[in-house]
Coordinates of C-alpha atoms in Angstrom, one line a residue:
X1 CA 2.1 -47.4 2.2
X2 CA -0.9 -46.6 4.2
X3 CA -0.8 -47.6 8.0
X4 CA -4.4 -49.3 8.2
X5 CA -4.5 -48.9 12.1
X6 CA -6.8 -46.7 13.4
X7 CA -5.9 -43.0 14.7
X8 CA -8.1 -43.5 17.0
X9 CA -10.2 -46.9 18.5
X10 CA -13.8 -47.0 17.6
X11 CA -16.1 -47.2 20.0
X12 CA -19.4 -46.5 20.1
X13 CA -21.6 -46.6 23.3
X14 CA -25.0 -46.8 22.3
X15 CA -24.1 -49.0 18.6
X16 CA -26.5 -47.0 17.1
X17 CA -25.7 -46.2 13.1
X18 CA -23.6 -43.1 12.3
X19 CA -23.7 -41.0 9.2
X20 CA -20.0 -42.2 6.7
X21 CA -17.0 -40.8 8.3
X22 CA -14.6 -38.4 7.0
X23 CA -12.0 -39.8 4.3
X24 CA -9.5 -37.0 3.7
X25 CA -8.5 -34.2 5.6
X26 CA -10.8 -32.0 4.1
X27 CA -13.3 -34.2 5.4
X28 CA -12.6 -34.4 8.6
X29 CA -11.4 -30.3 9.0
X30 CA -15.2 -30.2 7.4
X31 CA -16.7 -32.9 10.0
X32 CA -15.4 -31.8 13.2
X33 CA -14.4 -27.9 13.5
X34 CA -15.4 -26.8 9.8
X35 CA -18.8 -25.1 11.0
X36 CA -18.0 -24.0 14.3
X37 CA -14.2 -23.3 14.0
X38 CA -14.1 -20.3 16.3
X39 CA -10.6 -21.0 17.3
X40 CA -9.3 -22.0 14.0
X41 CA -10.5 -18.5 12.8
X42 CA -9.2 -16.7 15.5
X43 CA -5.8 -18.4 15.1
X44 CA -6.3 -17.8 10.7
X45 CA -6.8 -14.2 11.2
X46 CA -3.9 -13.9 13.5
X47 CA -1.4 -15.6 11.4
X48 CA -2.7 -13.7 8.4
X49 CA -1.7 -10.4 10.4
X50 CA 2.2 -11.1 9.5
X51 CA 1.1 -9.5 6.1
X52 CA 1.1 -6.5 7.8
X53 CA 4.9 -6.3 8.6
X54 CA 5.8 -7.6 5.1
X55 CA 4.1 -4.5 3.6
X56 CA 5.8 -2.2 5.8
X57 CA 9.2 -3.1 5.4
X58 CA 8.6 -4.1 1.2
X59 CA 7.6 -0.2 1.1
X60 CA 9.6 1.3 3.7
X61 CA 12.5 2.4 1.4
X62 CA 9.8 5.3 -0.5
X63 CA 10.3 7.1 2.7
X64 CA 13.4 6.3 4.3
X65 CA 15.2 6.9 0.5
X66 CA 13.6 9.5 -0.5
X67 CA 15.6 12.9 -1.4
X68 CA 14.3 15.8 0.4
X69 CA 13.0 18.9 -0.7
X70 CA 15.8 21.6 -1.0
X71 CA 15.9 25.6 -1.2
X72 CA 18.4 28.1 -2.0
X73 CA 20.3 30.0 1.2
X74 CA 21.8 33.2 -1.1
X75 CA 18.7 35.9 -2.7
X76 CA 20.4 36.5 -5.9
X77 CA 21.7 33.5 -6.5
X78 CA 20.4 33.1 -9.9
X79 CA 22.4 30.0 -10.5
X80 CA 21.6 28.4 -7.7
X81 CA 17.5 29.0 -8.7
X82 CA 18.0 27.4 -12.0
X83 CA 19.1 24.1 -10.9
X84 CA 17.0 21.5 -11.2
X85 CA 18.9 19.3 -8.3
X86 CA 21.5 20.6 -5.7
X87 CA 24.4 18.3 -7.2
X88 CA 27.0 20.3 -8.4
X89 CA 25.9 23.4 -6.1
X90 CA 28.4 25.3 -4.1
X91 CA 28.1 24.3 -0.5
X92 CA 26.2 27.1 1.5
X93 CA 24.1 28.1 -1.3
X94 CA 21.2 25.7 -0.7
X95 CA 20.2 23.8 1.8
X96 CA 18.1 20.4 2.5
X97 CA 14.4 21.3 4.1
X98 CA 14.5 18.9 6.7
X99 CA 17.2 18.1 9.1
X100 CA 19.9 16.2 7.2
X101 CA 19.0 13.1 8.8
X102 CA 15.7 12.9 7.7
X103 CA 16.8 10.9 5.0
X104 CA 19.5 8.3 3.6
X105 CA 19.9 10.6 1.1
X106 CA 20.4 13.7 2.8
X107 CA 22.3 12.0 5.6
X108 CA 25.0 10.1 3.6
X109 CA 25.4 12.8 0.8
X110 CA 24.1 10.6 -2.2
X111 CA 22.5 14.1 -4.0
X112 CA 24.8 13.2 -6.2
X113 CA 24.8 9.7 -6.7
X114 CA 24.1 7.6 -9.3
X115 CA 20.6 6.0 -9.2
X116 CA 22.4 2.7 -9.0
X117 CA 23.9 3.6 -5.8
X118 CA 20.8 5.9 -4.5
X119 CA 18.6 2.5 -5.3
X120 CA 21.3 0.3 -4.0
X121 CA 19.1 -0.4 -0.6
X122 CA 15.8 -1.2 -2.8
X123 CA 17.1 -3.4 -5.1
X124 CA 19.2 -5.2 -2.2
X125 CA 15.8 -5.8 -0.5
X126 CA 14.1 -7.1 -3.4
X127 CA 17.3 -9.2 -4.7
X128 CA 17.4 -10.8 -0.6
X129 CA 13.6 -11.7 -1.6
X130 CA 14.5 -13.4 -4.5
X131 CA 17.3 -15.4 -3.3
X132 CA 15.5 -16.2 0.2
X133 CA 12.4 -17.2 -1.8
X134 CA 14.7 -19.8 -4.0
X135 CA 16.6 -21.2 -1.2
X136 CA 14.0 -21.3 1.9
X137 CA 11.2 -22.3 -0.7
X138 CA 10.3 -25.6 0.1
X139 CA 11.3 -25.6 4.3
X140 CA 8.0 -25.3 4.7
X141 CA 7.1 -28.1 2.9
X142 CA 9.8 -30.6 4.0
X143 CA 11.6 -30.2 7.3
X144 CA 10.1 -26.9 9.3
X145 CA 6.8 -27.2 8.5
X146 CA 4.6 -23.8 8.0
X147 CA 4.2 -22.4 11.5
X148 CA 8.1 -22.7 11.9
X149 CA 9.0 -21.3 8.9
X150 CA 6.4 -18.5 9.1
X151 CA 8.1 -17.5 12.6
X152 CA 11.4 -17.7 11.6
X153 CA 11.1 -15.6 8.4
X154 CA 9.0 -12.9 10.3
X155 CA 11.8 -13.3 13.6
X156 CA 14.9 -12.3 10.6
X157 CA 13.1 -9.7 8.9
X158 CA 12.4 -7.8 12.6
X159 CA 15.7 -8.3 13.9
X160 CA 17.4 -7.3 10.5
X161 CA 15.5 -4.4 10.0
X162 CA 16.1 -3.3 14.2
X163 CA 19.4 -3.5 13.2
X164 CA 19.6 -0.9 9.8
X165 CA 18.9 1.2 13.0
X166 CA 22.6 1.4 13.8
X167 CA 23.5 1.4 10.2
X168 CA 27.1 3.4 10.0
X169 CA 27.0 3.5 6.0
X170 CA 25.2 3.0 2.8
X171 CA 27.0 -0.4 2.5
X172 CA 26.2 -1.9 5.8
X173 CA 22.4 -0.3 5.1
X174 CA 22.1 -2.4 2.0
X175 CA 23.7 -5.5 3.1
X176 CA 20.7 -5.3 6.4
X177 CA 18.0 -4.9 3.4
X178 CA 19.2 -7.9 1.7
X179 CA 18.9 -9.8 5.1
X180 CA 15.5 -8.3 6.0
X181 CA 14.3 -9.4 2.3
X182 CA 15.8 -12.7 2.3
X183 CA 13.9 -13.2 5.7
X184 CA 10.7 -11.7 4.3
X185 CA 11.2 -13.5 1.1
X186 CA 8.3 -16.6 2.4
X187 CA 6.6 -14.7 4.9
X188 CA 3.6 -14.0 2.9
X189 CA 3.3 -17.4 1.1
X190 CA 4.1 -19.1 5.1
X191 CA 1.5 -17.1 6.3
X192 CA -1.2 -17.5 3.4
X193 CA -0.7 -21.6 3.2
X194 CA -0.9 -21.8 6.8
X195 CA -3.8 -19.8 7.5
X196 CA -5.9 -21.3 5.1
X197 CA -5.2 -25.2 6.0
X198 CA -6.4 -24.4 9.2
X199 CA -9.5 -23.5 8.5
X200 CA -12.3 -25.6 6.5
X201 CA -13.4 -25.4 3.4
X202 CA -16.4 -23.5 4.0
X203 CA -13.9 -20.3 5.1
X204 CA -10.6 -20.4 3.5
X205 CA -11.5 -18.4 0.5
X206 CA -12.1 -15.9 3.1
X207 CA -9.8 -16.3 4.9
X208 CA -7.2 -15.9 2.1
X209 CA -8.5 -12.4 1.7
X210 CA -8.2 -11.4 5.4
X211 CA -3.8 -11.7 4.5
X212 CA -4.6 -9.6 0.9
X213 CA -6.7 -6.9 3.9
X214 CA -3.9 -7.0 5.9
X215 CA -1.3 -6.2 3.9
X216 CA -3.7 -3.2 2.1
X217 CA -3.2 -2.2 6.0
X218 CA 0.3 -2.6 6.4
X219 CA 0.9 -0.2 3.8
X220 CA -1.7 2.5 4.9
X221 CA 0.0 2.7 8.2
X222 CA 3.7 3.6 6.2
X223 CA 2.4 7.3 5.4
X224 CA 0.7 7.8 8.5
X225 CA 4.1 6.3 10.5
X226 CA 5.8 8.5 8.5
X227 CA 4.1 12.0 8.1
X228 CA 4.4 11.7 12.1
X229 CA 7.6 10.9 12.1
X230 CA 8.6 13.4 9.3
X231 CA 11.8 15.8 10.6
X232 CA 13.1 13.4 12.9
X233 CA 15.5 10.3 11.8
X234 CA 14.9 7.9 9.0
X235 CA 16.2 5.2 11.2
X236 CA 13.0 5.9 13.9
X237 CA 10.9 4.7 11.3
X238 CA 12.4 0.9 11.0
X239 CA 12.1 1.0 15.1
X240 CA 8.6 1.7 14.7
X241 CA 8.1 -0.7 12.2
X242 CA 10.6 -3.4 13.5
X243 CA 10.2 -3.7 17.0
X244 CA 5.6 -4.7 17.2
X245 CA 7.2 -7.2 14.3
X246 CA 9.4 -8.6 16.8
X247 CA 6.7 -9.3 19.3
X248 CA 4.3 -10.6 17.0
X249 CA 6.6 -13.1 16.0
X250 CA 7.3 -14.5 19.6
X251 CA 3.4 -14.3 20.0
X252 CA 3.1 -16.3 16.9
X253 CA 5.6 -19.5 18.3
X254 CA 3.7 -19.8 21.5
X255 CA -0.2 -19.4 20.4
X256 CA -0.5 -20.8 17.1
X257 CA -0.5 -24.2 16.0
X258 CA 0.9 -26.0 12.9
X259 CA -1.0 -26.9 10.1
X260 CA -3.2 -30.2 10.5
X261 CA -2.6 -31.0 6.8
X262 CA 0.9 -30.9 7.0
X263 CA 1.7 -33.1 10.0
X264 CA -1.0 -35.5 8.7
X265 CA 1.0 -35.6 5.0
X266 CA 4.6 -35.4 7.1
X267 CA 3.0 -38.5 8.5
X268 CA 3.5 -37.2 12.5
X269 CA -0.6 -37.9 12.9
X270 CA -0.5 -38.1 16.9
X271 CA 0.2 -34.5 16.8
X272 CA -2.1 -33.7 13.6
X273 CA -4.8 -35.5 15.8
X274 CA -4.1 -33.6 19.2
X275 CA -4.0 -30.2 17.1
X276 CA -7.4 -31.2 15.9
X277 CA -8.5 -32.3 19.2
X278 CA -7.6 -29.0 21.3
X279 CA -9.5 -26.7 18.6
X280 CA -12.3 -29.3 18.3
X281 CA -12.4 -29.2 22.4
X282 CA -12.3 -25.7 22.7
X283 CA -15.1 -25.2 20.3
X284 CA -17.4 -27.6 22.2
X285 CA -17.0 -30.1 19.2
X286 CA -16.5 -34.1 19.5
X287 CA -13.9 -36.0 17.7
X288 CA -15.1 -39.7 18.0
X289 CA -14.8 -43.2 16.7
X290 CA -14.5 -41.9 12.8
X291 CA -10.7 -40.6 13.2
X292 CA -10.1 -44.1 12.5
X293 CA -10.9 -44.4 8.8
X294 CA -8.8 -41.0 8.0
X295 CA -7.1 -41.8 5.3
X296 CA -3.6 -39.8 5.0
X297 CA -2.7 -41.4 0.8
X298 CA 1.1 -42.5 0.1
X299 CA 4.2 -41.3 1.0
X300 CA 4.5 -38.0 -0.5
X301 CA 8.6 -39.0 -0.9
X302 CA 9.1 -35.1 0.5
X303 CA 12.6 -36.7 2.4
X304 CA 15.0 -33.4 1.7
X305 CA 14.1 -28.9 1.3
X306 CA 14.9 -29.5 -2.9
X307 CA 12.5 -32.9 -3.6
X308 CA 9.2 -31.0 -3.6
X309 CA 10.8 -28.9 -6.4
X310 CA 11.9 -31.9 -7.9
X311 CA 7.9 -33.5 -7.8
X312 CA 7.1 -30.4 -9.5
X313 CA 9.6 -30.9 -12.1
X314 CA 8.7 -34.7 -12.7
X315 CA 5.2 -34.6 -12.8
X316 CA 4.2 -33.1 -16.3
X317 CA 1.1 -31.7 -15.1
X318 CA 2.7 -29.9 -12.3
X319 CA 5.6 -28.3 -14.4
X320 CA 2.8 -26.8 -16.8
X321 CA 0.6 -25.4 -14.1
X322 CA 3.6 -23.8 -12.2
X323 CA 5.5 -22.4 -15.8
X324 CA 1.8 -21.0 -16.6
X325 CA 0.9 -19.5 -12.6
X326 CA 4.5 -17.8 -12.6
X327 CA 4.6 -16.2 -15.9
X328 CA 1.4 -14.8 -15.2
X329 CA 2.8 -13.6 -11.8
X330 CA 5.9 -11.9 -13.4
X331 CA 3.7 -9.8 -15.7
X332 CA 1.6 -8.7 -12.8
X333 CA 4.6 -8.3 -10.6
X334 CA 5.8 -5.6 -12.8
X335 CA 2.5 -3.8 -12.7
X336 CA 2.1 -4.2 -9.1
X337 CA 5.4 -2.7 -8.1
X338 CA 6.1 -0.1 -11.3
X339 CA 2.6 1.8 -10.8
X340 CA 3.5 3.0 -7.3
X341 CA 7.1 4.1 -8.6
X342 CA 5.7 5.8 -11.2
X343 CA 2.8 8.2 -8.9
X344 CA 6.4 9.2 -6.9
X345 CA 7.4 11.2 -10.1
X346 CA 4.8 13.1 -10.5
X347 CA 5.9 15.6 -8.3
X348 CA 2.5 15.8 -5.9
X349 CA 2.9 15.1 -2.2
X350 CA 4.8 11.4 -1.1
X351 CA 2.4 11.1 1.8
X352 CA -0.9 11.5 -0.3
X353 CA 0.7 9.6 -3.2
X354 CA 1.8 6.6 -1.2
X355 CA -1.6 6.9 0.5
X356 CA -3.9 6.9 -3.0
X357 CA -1.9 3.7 -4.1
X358 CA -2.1 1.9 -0.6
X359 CA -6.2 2.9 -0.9
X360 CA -6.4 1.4 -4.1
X361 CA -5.4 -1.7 -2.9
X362 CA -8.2 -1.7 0.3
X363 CA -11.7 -2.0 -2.5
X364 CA -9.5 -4.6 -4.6
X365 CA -9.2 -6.7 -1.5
X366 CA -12.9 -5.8 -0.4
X367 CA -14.3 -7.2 -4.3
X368 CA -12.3 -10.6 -4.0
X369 CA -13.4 -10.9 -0.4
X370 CA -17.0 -11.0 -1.3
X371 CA -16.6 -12.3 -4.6
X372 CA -14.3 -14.9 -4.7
X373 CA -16.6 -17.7 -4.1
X374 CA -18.7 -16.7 -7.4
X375 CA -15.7 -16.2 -9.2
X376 CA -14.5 -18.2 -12.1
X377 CA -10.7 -18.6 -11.9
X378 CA -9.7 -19.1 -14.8
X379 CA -11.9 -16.0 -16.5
X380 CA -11.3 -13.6 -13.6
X381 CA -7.8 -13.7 -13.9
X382 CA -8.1 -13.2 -17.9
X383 CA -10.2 -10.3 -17.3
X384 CA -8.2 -8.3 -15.0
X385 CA -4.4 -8.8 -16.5
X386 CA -6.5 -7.8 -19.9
X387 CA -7.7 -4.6 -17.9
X388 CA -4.9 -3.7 -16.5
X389 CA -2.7 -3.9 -19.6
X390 CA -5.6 -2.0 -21.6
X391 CA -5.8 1.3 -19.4
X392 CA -1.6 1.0 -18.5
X393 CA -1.4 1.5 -22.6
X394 CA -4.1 4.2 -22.4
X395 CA -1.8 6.4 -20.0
X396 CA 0.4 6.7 -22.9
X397 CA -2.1 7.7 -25.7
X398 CA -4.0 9.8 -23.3
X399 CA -2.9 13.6 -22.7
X400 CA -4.6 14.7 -19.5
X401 CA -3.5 14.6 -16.6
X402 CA -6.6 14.1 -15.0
X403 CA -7.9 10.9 -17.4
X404 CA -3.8 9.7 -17.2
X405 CA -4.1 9.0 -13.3
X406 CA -7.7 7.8 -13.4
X407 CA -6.4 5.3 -16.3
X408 CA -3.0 4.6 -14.1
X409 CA -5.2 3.8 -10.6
X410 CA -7.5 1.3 -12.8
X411 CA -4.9 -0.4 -14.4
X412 CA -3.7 -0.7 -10.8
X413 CA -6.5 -1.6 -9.3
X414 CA -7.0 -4.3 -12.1
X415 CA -3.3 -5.5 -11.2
X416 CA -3.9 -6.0 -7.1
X417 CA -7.2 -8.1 -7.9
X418 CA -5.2 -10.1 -10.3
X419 CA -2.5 -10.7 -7.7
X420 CA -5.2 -11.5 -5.1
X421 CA -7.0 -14.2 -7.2
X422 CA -3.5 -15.5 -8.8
X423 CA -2.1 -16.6 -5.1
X424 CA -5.8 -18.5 -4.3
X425 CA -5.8 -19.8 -7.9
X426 CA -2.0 -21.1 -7.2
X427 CA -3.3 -22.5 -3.8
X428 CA -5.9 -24.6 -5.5
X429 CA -4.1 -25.5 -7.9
X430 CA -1.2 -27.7 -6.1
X431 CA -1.7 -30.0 -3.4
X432 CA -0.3 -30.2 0.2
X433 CA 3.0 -31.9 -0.3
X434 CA 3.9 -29.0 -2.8
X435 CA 1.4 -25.9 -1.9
X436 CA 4.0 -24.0 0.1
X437 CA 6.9 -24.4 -2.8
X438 CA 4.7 -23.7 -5.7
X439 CA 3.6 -20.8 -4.4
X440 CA 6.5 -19.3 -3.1
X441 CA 7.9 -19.9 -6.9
X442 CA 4.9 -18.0 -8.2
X443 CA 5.7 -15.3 -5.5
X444 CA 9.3 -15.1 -6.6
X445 CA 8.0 -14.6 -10.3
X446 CA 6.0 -11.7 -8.8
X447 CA 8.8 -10.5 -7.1
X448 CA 11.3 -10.7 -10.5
X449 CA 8.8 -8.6 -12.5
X450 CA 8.8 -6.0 -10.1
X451 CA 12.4 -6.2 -10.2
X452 CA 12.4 -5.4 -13.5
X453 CA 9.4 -2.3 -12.9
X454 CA 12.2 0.6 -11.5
X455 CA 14.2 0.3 -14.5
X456 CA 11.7 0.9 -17.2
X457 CA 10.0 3.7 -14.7
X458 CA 13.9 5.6 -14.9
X459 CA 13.4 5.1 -18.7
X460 CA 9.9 6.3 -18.7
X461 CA 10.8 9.4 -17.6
X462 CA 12.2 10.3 -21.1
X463 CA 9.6 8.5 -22.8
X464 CA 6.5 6.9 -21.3
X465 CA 5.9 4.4 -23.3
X466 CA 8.7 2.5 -21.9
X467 CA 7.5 2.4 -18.8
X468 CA 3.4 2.2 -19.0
X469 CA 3.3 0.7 -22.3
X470 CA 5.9 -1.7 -21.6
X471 CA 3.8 -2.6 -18.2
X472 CA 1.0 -2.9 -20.1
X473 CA 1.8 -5.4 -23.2
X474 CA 3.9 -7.5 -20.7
X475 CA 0.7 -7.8 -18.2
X476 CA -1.7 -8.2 -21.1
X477 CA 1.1 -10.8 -23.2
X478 CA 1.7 -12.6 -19.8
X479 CA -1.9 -13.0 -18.5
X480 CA -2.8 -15.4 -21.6
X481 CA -1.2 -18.3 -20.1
X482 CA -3.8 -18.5 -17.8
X483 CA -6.0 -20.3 -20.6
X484 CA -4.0 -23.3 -19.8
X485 CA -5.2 -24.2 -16.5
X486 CA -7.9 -26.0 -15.0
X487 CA -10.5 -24.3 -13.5
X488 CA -10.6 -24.7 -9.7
X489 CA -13.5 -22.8 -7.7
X490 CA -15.9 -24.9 -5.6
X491 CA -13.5 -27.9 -5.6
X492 CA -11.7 -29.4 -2.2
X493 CA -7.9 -29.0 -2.3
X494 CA -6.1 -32.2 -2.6
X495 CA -3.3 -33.8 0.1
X496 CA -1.0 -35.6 -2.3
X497 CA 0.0 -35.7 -6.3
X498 CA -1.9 -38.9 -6.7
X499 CA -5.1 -37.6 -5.4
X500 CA -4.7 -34.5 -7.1
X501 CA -3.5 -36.9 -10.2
X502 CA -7.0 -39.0 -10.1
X503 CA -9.2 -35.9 -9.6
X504 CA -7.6 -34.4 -12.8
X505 CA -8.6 -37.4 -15.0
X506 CA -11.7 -37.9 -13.0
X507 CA -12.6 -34.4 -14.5
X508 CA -11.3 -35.2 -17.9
X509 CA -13.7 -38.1 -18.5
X510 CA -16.1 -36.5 -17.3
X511 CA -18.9 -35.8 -19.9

């Protein structure tokens, strides 16, 4: 039930008439600190910065994993010159480039290692991701709310990866990626839910962009970190990464607030109101008399971290629009992480490689920034999985190795806008009570197909259409299920599964 008591008393001094007030949360975010929200923006574009750590430490391991260049020590060792890897190389006759502990490889002896074992570390990382994103999904939603959760998940992943610092072995190394992933596993859905029910409506299309920019950043700064870094320890590189991580999440508990929306839905609405007060007052704004008719619908019935899932599950409407937002996710997940994999085969320099990829990304955030409130969800989304499956199918047929990488950085390109527009779409799509769980399901679909990306690049290298032409009929196959959702762009986002509920059949009686 509703409370019908005010928030706040009404008064008003001089009785004269005032405009309706506010309904709904988007109302009053709209109302009060929607225009002038310099605060809320500041605050937004802060918390949207903890993309920039998840980027670092999800690519990380193309560095600190790599194998390093080798040469022959003996001048007629013909033997020795014909091998295409030093395994099975008498010791003394080659040796590694760099100093041996440039690199897990080098420093741990894994030249001869399965790729199971050499990828051990990687696929620890991305497995922790997977199981933190299934059980710390709905936290956010239920008991720790989004700031908490967001500083918590960014406070493990620094400390974890400070710790593969003092890694004695490839065991320990891999259990502290599993750690660091499970941390990182809701970081990026934490930071993208809270930064955008901060804001009003008039910014958080933008706004969702700035975490998309951020993390485009994140993973420009791994090559440079690294090139500068190159010859000296593997293990510098997580300090370097780690340790601003660390602060940023301390900085992160003390000057940013929790989300408005979901202390209003928790039902905790003194401090929903005195978090909307203090921006309000900071931006010269007035909260007055119309507090009172906020209305804050039903009992969301979020009592325990599993019954959001379990409102997903029940409501028919929900369960389709999830099922259809994570397949979707898992084909571009597997584009999104196998492209990169595949440009560090090609045998051209890892800094400049890792660099093109991590550019890519920047005009495929830049497009959705500036076009996202023209674009049609629904159509967009069909466009670009359709694009990107197209040209990751024309890297097979195509013989060149000129028109093969110009086909390979589209159908990449084509993959990040798809992944950009999916997580908006997925925010629009679900209401408050559920946002932060649905989405970190659709993020763990993203995360499963990219899972799924370094096998078929290992097969690849025998025959390549098991790795881009899989990519690209999984993508293509995948992004169809978009057809079955509702379109979304230029609507407000909805508090509760009832609202959301009479909104949907609103629209279908519609004429």
């Amino acid at each position: 039930m509703v409370d019908p008591a005010p928030l706040l008393p009404h008064y008003s001094p001089s009785g004269a008439a005032k405009k309706p007030p506010p309904t709904s949360v988007d109302d009053t975010l709209e109302s009060y600190v929607g225009g002038n929200c310099v605060l809320q923006l500041l605050q937004a574009f802060f918390v949207s910065f903890a993309w920039c750590f998840d980027a670092q430490q999800t690519f990380i391991n193309v560095f600190t994993d790599a194998e390093p260049a080798w040469h022959c020590t003996g001048t007629d060792d013909a033997a020795c010159a014909a091998a295409p890897s030093p395994c099975g190389l008498a010791p003394g006759s080659w040796a590694w480039d760099l100093p041996m502990h440039a690199s897990v490889v080098s420093e741990w002896n894994l030249q001869c290692s399965g790729s199971a074992v050499v990828g051990l570390p990687a696929s620890a990382y991305f497995a922790g991701c997977l199981a933190g994103g299934l059980l710390l999904a709905t936290l956010a939603d239920s008991v720790l709310g989004r700031k908490n959760m967001l500083f918590l998940s960014c406070l493990t992943m620094s400390l974890s990866a400070t710790l593969t610092v003092v890694s004695p072995n490839l065991w320990a190394y891999s259990a502290l990626r599993f750690l660091c992933g499970f941390g990182r596993a809701t970081v990026g859905t934490s930071s993208l839910v809270l930064s955008t029910e901060l804001v009003g409506k008039r910014w958080r299309e933008k706004i969702s962009i700035v975490g998309f920019v951020c993390f485009t950043m994140g993973f420009l700064s791994l090559p440079a970190m690294a090139y500068i870094n190159r010859g000296s320890s593997w293990r510098a590189l997580y300090l370097w990464t780690s340790v601003p991580s660390a602060c940023y999440s301390v900085l992160l508990l003390f000057l940013i607030k929790e989300s408005p929306r979901w202390l209003l839905v928790r039902g905790r609405r003194d401090e929903a109101i005195q978090t909307l007060k203090s921006i309000a007052s900071t931006n010269d704004g007035v909260i007055n008399s119309s507090f009172s008719k906020l209305i804050v619908a039903e009992d969301t019935g979020i009592v325990d971290i599993f019954s959001a899932m379990k409102i997903l599950w029940q409501k028919k409407w929900a369960f389709r629009r999830l099922v259809a937002t994570m397949i979707s996710g898992f084909g571009i997940g597997m584009v999104y992480y196998g492209m990169p994999l595949n440009v560090g085969n090609l045998g051209s320099n890892l800094y400049l490689s890792v660099t093109f990829n991590a550019l890519a990304e920047l005009p495929s955030s830049m497009i959705t920034l500036f076009l996202i409130g023209k674009l049609n969800r629904r159509c967009s989304m069909l466009t670009f999985t359709t694009v990107s499956g197209a040209f990751s199918v024309l890297c097979v047929l195509v013989t060149s190795k000129l028109w093969r990488m110009a086909a390979e950085v589209v159908s990449f390109f084509s993959a990040c806008t798809a992944f950009s527009v999916l997580l908006i779409y997925s925010i629009e799509l679900f209401p408050t009570c559920v946002r932060n769980s649905a989405i970190s399901m659709v993020r763990q679909a993203l995360v499963l197909g990219g899972v799924f990306a370094p096998v078929l690049v290992a097969e690849g290298r025998k025959r390549s259409f098991l790795s881009f032409g899989v990519f690209g009929f999984v993508i293509g196959c995948c992004g169809l299920f978009i057809v079955s959702l509702p379109e979304t762009r230029g609507r407000s986002i909805c508090d509760t599964m009832e609202e959301e509920e009479v909104k949907q059949n609103a629209t279908s009686v519609t004429p």
